[in-house]
Coordinates of C-alpha atoms and ligand atoms in Angstrom, one line a residue:
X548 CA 17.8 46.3 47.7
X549 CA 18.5 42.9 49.2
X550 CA 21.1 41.9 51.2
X551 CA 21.0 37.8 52.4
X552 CA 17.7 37.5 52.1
X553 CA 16.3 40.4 54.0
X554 CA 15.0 43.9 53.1
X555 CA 18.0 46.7 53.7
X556 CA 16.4 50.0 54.7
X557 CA 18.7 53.0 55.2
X558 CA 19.5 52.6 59.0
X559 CA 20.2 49.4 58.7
X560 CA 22.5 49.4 56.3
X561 CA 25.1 52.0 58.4
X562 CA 25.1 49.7 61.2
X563 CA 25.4 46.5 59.5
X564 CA 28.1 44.4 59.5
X565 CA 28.9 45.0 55.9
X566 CA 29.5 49.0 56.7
X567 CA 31.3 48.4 59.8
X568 CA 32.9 45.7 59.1
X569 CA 33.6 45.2 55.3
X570 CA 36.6 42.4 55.7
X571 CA 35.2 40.5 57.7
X572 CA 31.7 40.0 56.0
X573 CA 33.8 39.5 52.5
X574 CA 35.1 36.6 55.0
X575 CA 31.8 35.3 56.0
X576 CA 30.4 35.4 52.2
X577 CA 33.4 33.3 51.5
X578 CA 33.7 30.8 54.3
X579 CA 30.3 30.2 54.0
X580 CA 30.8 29.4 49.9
X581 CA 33.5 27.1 50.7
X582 CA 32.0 26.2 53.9
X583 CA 32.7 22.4 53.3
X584 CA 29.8 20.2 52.2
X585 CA 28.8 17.2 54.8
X586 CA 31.0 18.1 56.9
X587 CA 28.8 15.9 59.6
X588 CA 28.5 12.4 57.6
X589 CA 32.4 12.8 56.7
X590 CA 32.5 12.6 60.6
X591 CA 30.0 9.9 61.3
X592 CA 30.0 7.8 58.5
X593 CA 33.3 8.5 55.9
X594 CA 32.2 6.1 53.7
X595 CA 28.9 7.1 52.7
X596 CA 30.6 10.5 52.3
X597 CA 32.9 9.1 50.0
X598 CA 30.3 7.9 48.2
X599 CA 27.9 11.3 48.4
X600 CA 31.4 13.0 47.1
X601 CA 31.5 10.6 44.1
X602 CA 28.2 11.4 43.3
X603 CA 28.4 15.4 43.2
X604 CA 31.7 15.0 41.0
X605 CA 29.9 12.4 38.9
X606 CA 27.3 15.0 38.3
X607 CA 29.5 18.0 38.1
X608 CA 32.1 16.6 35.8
X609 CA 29.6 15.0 33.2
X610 CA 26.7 16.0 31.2
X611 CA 23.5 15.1 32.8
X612 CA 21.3 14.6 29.6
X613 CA 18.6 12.4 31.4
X614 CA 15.0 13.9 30.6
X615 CA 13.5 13.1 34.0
X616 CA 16.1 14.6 36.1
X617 CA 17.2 18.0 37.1
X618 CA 19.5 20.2 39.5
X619 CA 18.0 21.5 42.3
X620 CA 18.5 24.5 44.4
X621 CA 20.5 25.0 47.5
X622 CA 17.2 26.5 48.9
X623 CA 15.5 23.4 48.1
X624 CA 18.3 21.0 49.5
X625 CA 18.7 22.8 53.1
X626 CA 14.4 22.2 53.6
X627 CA 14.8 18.6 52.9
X628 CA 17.8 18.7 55.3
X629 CA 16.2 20.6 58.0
X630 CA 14.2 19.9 61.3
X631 CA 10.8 19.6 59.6
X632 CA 12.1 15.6 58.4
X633 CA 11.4 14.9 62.2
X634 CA 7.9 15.6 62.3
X635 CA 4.6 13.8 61.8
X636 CA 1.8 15.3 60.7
X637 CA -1.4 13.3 59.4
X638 CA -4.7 14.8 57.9
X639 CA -5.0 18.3 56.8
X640 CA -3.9 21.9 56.8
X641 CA -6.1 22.6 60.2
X642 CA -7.2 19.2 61.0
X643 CA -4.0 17.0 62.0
X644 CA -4.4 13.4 63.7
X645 CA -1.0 14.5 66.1
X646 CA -0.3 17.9 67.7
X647 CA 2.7 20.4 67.3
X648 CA 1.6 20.9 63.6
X649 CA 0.7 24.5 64.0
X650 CA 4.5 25.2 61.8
X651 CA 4.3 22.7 59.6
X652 CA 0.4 23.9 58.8
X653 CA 2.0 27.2 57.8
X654 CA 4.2 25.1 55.3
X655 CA 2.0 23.1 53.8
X656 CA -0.3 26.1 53.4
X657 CA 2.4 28.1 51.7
X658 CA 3.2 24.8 49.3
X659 CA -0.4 24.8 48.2
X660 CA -1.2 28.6 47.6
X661 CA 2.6 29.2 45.8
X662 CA 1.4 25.6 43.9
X663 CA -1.7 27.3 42.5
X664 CA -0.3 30.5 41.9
X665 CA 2.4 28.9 39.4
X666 CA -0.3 27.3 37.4
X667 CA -2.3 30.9 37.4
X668 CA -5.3 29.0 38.7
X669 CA -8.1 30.1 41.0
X670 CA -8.2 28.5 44.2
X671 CA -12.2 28.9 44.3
X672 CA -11.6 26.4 41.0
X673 CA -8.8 24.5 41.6
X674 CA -7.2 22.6 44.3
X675 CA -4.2 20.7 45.2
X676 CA -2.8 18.3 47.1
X677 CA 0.9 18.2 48.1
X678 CA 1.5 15.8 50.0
X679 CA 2.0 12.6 47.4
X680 CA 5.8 10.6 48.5
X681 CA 6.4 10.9 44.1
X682 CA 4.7 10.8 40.5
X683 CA 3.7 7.3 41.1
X684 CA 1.7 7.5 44.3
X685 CA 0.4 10.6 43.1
X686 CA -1.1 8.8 39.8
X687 CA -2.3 5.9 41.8
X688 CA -4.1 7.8 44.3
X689 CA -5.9 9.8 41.2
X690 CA -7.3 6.5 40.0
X691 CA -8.0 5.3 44.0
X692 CA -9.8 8.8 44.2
X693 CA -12.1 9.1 41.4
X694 CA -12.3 5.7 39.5
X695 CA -13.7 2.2 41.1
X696 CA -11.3 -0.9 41.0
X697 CA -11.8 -2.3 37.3
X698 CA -13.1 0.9 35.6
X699 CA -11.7 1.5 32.6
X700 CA -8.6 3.9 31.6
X701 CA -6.7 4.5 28.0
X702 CA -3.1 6.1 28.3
X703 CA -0.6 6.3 26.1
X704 CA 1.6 2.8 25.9
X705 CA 4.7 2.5 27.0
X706 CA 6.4 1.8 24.4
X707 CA 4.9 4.7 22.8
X708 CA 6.4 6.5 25.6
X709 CA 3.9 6.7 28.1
X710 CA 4.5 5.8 31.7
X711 CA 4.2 2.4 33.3
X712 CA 1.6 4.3 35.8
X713 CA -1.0 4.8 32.9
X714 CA -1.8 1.4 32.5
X715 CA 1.1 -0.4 31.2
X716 CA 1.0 -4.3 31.0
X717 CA 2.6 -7.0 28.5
X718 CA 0.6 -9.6 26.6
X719 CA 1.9 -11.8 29.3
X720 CA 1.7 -10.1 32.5
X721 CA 0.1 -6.7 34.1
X722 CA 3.0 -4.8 35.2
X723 CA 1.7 -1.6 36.7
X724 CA -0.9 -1.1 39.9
X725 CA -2.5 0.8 37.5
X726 CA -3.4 -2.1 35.2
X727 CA -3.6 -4.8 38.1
X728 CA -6.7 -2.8 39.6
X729 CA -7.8 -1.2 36.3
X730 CA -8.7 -2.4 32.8
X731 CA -6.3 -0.5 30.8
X732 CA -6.6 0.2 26.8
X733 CA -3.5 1.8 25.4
X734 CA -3.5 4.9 22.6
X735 CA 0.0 5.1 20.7
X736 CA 2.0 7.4 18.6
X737 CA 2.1 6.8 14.6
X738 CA 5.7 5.9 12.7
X739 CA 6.2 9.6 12.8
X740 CA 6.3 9.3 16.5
X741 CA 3.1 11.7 17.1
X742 CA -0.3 10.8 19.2
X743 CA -2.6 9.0 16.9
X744 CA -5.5 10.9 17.6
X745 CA -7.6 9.3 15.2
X746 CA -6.9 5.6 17.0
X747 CA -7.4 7.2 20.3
X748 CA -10.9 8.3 19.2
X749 CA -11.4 5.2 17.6
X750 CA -10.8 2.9 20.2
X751 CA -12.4 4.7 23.1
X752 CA -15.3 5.3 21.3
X753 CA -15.5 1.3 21.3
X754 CA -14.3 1.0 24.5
X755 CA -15.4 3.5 26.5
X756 CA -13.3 4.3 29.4
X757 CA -13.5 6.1 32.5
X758 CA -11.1 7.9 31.9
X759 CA -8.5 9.1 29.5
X760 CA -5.0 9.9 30.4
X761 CA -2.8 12.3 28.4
X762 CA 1.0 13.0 29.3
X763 CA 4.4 10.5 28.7
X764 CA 8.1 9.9 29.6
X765 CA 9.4 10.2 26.1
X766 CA 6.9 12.5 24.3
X767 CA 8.4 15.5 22.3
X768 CA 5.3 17.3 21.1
X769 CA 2.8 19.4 22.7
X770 CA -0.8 17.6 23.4
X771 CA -4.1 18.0 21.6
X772 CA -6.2 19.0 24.5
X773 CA -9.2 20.7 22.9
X774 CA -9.5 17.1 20.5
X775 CA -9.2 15.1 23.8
X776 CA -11.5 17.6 26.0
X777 CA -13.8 17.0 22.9
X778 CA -13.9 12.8 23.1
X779 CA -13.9 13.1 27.1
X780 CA -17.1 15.0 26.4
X781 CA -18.6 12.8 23.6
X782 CA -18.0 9.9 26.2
X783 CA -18.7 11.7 29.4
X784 CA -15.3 10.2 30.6
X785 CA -12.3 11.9 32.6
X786 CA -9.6 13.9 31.4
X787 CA -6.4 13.2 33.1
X788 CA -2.9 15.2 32.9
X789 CA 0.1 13.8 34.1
X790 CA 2.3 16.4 33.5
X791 CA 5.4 15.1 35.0
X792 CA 7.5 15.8 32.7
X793 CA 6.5 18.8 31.6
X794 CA 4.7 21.0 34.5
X795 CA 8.2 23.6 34.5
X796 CA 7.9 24.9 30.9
X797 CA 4.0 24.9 31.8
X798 CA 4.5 27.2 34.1
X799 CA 6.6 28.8 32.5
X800 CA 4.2 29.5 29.3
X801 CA 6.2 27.8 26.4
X802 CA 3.8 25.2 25.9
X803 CA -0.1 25.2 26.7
X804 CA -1.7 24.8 29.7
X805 CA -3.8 22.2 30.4
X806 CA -5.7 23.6 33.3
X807 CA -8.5 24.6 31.1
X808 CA -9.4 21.1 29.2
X809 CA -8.4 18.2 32.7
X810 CA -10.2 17.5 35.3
X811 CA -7.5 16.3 37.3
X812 CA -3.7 17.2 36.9
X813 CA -0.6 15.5 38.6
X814 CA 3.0 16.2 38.1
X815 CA 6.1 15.6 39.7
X816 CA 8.1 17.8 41.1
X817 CA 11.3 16.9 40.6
X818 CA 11.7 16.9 36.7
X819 CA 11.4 20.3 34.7
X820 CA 10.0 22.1 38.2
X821 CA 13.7 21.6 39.5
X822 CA 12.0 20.7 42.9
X823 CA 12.4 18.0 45.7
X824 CA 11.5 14.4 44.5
X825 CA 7.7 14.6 45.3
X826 CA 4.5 14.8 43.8
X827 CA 1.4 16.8 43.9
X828 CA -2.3 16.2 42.3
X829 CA -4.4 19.3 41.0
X830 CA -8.1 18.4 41.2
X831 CA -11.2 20.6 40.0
X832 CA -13.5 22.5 42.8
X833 CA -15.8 23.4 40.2
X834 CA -15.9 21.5 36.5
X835 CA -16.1 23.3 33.4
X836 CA -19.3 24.9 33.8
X837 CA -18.9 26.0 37.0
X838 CA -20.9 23.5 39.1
X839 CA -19.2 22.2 43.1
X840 CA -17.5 18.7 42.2
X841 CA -16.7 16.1 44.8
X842 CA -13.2 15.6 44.0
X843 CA -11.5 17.2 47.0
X844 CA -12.6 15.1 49.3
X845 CA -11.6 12.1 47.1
X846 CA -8.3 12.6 46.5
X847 CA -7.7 13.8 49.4
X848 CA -9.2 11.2 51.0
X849 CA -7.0 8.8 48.4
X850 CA -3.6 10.2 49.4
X851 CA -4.9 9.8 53.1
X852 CA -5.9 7.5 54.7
X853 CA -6.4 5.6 50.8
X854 CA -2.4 5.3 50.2
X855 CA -0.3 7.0 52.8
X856 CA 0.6 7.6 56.3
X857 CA 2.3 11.2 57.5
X858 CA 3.0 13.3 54.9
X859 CA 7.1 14.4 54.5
X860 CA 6.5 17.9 55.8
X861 CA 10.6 18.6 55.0
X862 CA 9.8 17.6 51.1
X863 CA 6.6 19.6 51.3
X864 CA 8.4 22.9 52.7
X865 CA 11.0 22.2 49.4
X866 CA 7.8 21.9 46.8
X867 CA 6.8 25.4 48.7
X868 CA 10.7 27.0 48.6
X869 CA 10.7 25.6 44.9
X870 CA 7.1 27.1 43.9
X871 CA 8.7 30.5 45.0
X872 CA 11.0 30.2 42.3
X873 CA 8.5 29.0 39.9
X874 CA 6.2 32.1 40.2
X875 CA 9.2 34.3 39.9
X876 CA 9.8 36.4 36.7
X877 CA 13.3 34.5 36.0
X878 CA 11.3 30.8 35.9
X879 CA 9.7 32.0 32.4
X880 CA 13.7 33.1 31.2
X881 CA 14.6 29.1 32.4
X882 CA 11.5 27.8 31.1
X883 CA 12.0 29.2 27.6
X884 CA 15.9 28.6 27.5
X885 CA 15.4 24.8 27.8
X886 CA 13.0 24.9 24.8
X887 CA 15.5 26.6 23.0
X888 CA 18.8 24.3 24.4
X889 CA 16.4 21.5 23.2
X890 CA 15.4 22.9 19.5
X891 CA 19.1 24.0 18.6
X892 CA 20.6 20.7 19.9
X893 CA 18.4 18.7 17.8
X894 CA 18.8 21.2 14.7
X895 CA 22.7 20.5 15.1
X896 CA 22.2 16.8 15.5
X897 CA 20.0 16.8 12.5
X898 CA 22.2 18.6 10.3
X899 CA 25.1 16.3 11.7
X900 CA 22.7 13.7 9.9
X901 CA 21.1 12.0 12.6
X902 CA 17.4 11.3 12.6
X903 CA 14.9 12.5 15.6
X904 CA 11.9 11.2 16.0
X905 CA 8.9 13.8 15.1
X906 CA 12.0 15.8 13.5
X907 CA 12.1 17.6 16.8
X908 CA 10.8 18.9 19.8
X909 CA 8.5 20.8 21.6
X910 CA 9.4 21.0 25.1
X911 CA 13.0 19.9 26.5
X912 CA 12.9 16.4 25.1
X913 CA 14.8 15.0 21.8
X914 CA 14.2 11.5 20.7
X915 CA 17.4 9.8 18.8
X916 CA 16.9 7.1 16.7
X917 CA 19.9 5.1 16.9
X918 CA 18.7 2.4 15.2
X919 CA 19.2 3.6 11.8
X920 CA 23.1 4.3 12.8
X921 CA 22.9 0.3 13.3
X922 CA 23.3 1.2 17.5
X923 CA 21.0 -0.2 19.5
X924 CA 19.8 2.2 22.6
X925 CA 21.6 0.1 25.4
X926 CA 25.4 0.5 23.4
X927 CA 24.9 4.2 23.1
X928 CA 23.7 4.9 26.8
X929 CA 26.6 2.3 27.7
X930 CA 29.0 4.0 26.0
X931 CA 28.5 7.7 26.4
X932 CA 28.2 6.8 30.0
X933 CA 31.9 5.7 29.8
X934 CA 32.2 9.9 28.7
X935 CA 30.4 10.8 31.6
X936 CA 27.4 11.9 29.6
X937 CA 24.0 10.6 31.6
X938 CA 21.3 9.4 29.0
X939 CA 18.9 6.5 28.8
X940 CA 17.8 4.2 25.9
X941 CA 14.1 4.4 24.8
X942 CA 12.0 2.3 22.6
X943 CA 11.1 4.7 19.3
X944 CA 8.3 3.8 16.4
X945 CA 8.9 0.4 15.3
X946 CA 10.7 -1.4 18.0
X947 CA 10.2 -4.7 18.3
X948 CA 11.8 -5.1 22.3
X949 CA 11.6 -3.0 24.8
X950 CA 15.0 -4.5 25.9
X951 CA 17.0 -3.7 23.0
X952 CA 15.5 -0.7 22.5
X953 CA 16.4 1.8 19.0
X954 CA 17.0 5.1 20.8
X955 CA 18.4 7.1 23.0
X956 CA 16.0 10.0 25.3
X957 CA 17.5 13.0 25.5
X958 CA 16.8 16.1 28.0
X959 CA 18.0 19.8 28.0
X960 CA 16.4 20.6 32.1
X961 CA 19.2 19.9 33.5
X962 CA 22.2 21.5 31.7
X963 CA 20.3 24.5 31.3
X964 CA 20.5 24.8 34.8
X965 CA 24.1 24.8 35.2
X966 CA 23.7 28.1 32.8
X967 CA 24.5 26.2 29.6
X968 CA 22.9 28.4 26.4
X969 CA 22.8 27.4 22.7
X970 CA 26.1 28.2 22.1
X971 CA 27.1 24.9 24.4
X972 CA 24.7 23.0 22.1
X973 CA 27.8 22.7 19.2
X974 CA 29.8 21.6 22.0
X975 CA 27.7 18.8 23.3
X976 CA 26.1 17.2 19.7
X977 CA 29.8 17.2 18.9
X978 CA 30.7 15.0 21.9
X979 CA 27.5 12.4 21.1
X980 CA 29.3 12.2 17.6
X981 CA 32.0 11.4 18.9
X982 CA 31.1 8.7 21.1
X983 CA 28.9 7.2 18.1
X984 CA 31.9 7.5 16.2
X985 CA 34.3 4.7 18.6
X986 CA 30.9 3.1 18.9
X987 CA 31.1 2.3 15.5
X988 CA 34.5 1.1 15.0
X989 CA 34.3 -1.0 18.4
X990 CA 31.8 -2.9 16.8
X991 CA 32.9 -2.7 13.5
X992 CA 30.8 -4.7 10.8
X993 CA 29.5 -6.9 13.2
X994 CA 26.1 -5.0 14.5
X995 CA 25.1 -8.0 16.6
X996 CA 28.3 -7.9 19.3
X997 CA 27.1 -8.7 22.3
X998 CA 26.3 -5.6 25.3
X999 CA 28.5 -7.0 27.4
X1000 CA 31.2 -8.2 24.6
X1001 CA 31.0 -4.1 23.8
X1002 CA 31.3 -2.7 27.2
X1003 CA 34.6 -5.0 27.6
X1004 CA 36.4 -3.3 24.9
X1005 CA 36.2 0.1 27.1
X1006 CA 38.6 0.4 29.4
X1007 CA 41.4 0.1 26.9
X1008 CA 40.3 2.5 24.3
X1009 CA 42.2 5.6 24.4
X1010 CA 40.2 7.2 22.2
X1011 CA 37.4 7.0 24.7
X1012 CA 39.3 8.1 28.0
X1013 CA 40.2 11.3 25.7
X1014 CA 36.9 12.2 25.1
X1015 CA 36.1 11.5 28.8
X1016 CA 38.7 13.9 29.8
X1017 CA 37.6 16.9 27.4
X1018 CA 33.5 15.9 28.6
X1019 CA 34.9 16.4 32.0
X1020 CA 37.1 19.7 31.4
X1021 CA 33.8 20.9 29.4
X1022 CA 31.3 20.2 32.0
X1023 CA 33.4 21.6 35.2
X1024 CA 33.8 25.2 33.6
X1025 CA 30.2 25.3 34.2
X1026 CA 28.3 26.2 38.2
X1027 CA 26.2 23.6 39.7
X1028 CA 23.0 24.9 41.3
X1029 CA 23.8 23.8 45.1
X1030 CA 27.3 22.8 45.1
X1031 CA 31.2 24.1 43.6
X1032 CA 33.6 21.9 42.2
X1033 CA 35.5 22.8 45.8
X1034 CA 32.9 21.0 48.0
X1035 CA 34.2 18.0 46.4
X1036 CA 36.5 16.1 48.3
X1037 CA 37.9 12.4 47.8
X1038 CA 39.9 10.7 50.3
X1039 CA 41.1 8.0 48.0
X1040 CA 42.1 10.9 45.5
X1041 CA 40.2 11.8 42.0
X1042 CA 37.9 9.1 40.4
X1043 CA 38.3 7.0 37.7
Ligands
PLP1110 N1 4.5 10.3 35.3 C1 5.4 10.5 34.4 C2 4.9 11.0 33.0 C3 6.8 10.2 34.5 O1 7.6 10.4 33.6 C4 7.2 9.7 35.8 C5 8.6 9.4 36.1 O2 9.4 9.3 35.3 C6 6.2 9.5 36.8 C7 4.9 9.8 36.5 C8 6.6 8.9 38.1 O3 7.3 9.6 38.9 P1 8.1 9.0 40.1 O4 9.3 8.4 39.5 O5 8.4 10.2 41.0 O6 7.3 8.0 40.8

């Protein structure tokens, strides 16, 4: 039995405050759930608050469909708010360049082993490294760690849904670190929106790179590991996961693990792992036939002194609050219930007659294809953000700019942790119809109206500010992870 937090043994309990004094702890439990939110920035600075206040109604109100983001704990929020933000602490668990560090050592420890321990790997075989400031540092430092400048790397192009870190540049400029310091050869996916393997193979077979980098942004199958493991081997080149996006339903077991085909493994922590907004690289002690590597020392070494300064022990002791959660039983229930948000949502959508890209998903992404309703990506984020639903566009097969883009990325992480279930799933396809449906008859027959021209027409459409009002209505019947619709306070009354 728990009872905030702590063990209650049998003693204890008869002389705690709950048995002496039932009324007022039923007082505590609530003050401290409506204990106001910010109460200190209200003081010093009202008008950030205002603007922090905005922000947790925006999110509370709406439907946060964006694939990369996610609701984080209260847990997570009070470490990134506590006393640990003040302190330095450069180098290693054990072997810090300032003193005082003997607390935050115990942190970072306890961020590395609970980091591990979600990914079931053995730490004689695996290691990791925690500190990276985000997903991007923590993929550049992989290539400053194991690759020289100019070595060659094949990920998956942008466009294709990759991520600008893998590599990404245009025919008329190199866009990413990642391709300013690397020769870079993208892979793609085929018109059905799947990994062409067979390219991939192909190419690199011609091109040998250094290494091979699997993972995406706006990817909605599971990978072919044992193919890739396969080339890597053939070319006696290095097989890189960035699982950013989908390290939480890893964890989680409802799609495969990588752990047993990469050599090295980074991930955000932020996205589907519900975390702080951090990164963290998983590197191989031993390789695949059991023989010591090199690589701790050079990622570590990457991260620091290679590409940062002190690490941000107050994000650290969030990934290691967060990685608590992620080992416990209940992570798999969450894990599983976003594949299944994401699979019934794109069944309704589909039998609504709209067309996903792969026909599907995997893991918690759907990809829309607006292009065939004669929507390009930009009008349909614009407009179902005037509903308060949070998307992005995103290039699909066969687009021919990546600034008018045919889709629309969709992601379940989020709403499924408010608590939202399949059931909800009706609810929300019906509101995208809906929004499709005034997009449509704003522009009419004429497909090429200007963005901006389209956006202007909003704020006198009725049609649109009632289905703002029934999003809103929807969304607020439904608990946010760290906050309640009463922490939100406005002083210039409700936003519109
Ligand atoms: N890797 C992948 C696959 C991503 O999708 C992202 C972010 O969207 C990143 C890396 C970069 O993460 P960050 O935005 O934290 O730098």
């Amino acid at each position: 039995m728990k009872c905030f937090g702590k063990p209650l043994n049998i003693l204890s309990f008869f002389f705690s405050p709950i048995f002496l004094f039932p009324s007022r702890i039923v007082f505590r439990y609530t003050s401290l759930h409506s204990m106001p939110y910010l109460t200190e920035v209200e003081k010093v600075d009202p008008e950030l608050a205002e603007i922090i206040h905005r922000e947790m109604a925006r999110e509370y109100r709406g439907l946060e469909l964006i694939a990369s983001e996610n609701f984080t704990s209260k847990a997570v929020l009070e470490c990134l708010g506590s006393a640990l933000t003040n302190k330095y602490a450069e180098g290693e668990v054990g072997s810090r360049y300032y003193g005082g560090t003997e607390f935050v050592d115990g942190v970072e420890k306890l961020a590395k082993s609970r980091a591990l321990e979600a990914f079931k790997l053995n730490p004689s075989e695996w290691g990791v490294n925690v500190q990276p400031y985000s997903g991007s540092p923590a993929n550049l430092a992989v290539y400053v760690g194991l690759l020289q400048p100019h070595d060659r790397i094949m990920g998956l192009d942008l466009p294709s849904g990759g991520h600008l870190t893998h590599g990404f540049y245009t025919p008329k400029k190199r866009i990413s670190a990642s391709s300013l310091f690397y020769e870079s050869l993208p892979y793609h996916v085929n018109e059905d929106g799947v990994i062409d393997y067979d390219e991939l193979e192909r190419n690199a077979t011609i091109y040998r790179p250094k290494m091979i980098i699997l993972g995406a942004s706006a990817y909605t199958r599971d990978y072919d590991y044992e193919r890739v493991r396969a080339l890597c081997d053939k070319l006696e080149c290095l097989l890189f996961m960035d699982m950013a996006h989908t390290a939480g339903l890893i964890a989680g077991e409802v799609l495969k693990s990588p752990f047993q085909y990469a050599d090295v493994v980074s991930t955000t922590t932020h996205k589907s792992l519900r975390g702080p907004r951090a990164g963290m690289i998983y590197f191989r002690k031993t390789d695949r036939n059991g023989n010591a590597t090199d690589f701790e020392g050079r990622i570590n070494q990457a991260v620091f002194p290679g590409l940062q300064g002190g690490p941000h022990m107050n994000n650290i002791a969030a990934i290691a609050t967060q990685m608590k959660d992620v080992c416990s039983p209940a992570w798999k229930e969450y894990a599983k219930q976003v594949q299944v948000n994401a699979q019934a949502l794109g069944k309704i959508m589909i039998s609504k007659g709209h067309t996903l890209i792969s026909g599907g998903t995997d893991n918690h992404i759907l990809l829309w294809n607006t292009r065939v309703l004669n929507l390009t990506g930009s009008k349909v984020e614009k407009i179902l953000d005037a509903v308060n639903i949070s998307t992005n566009k995103n290039t699909i097969p066969g687009d021919k700019s990546a600034i008018t883009p045919g889709g629309i990325r969709l992601g379940l992480c989020a709403l499924t942790s408010r608590g939202f279930v399949e059931k909800d799933m009706e609810a929300v396809a019906t509101f995208l119809e809906r929004a499709i449906q005034i997009a449509l008859e704003i522009q009419g027959e004429t497909a090429s109206m200007k963005l901006a021209e389209f956006i202007a027409t909003f704020p006198s459409n009725d049609k649109l500010a009632a289905l703002r009002k029934e999003v809103e209505e929807f969304s607020a019947k439904f608990d946010m992870p760290s906050f309640n619709g009463s922490d939100i306070k406005y002083k210039n009354g409700i936003p519109h």
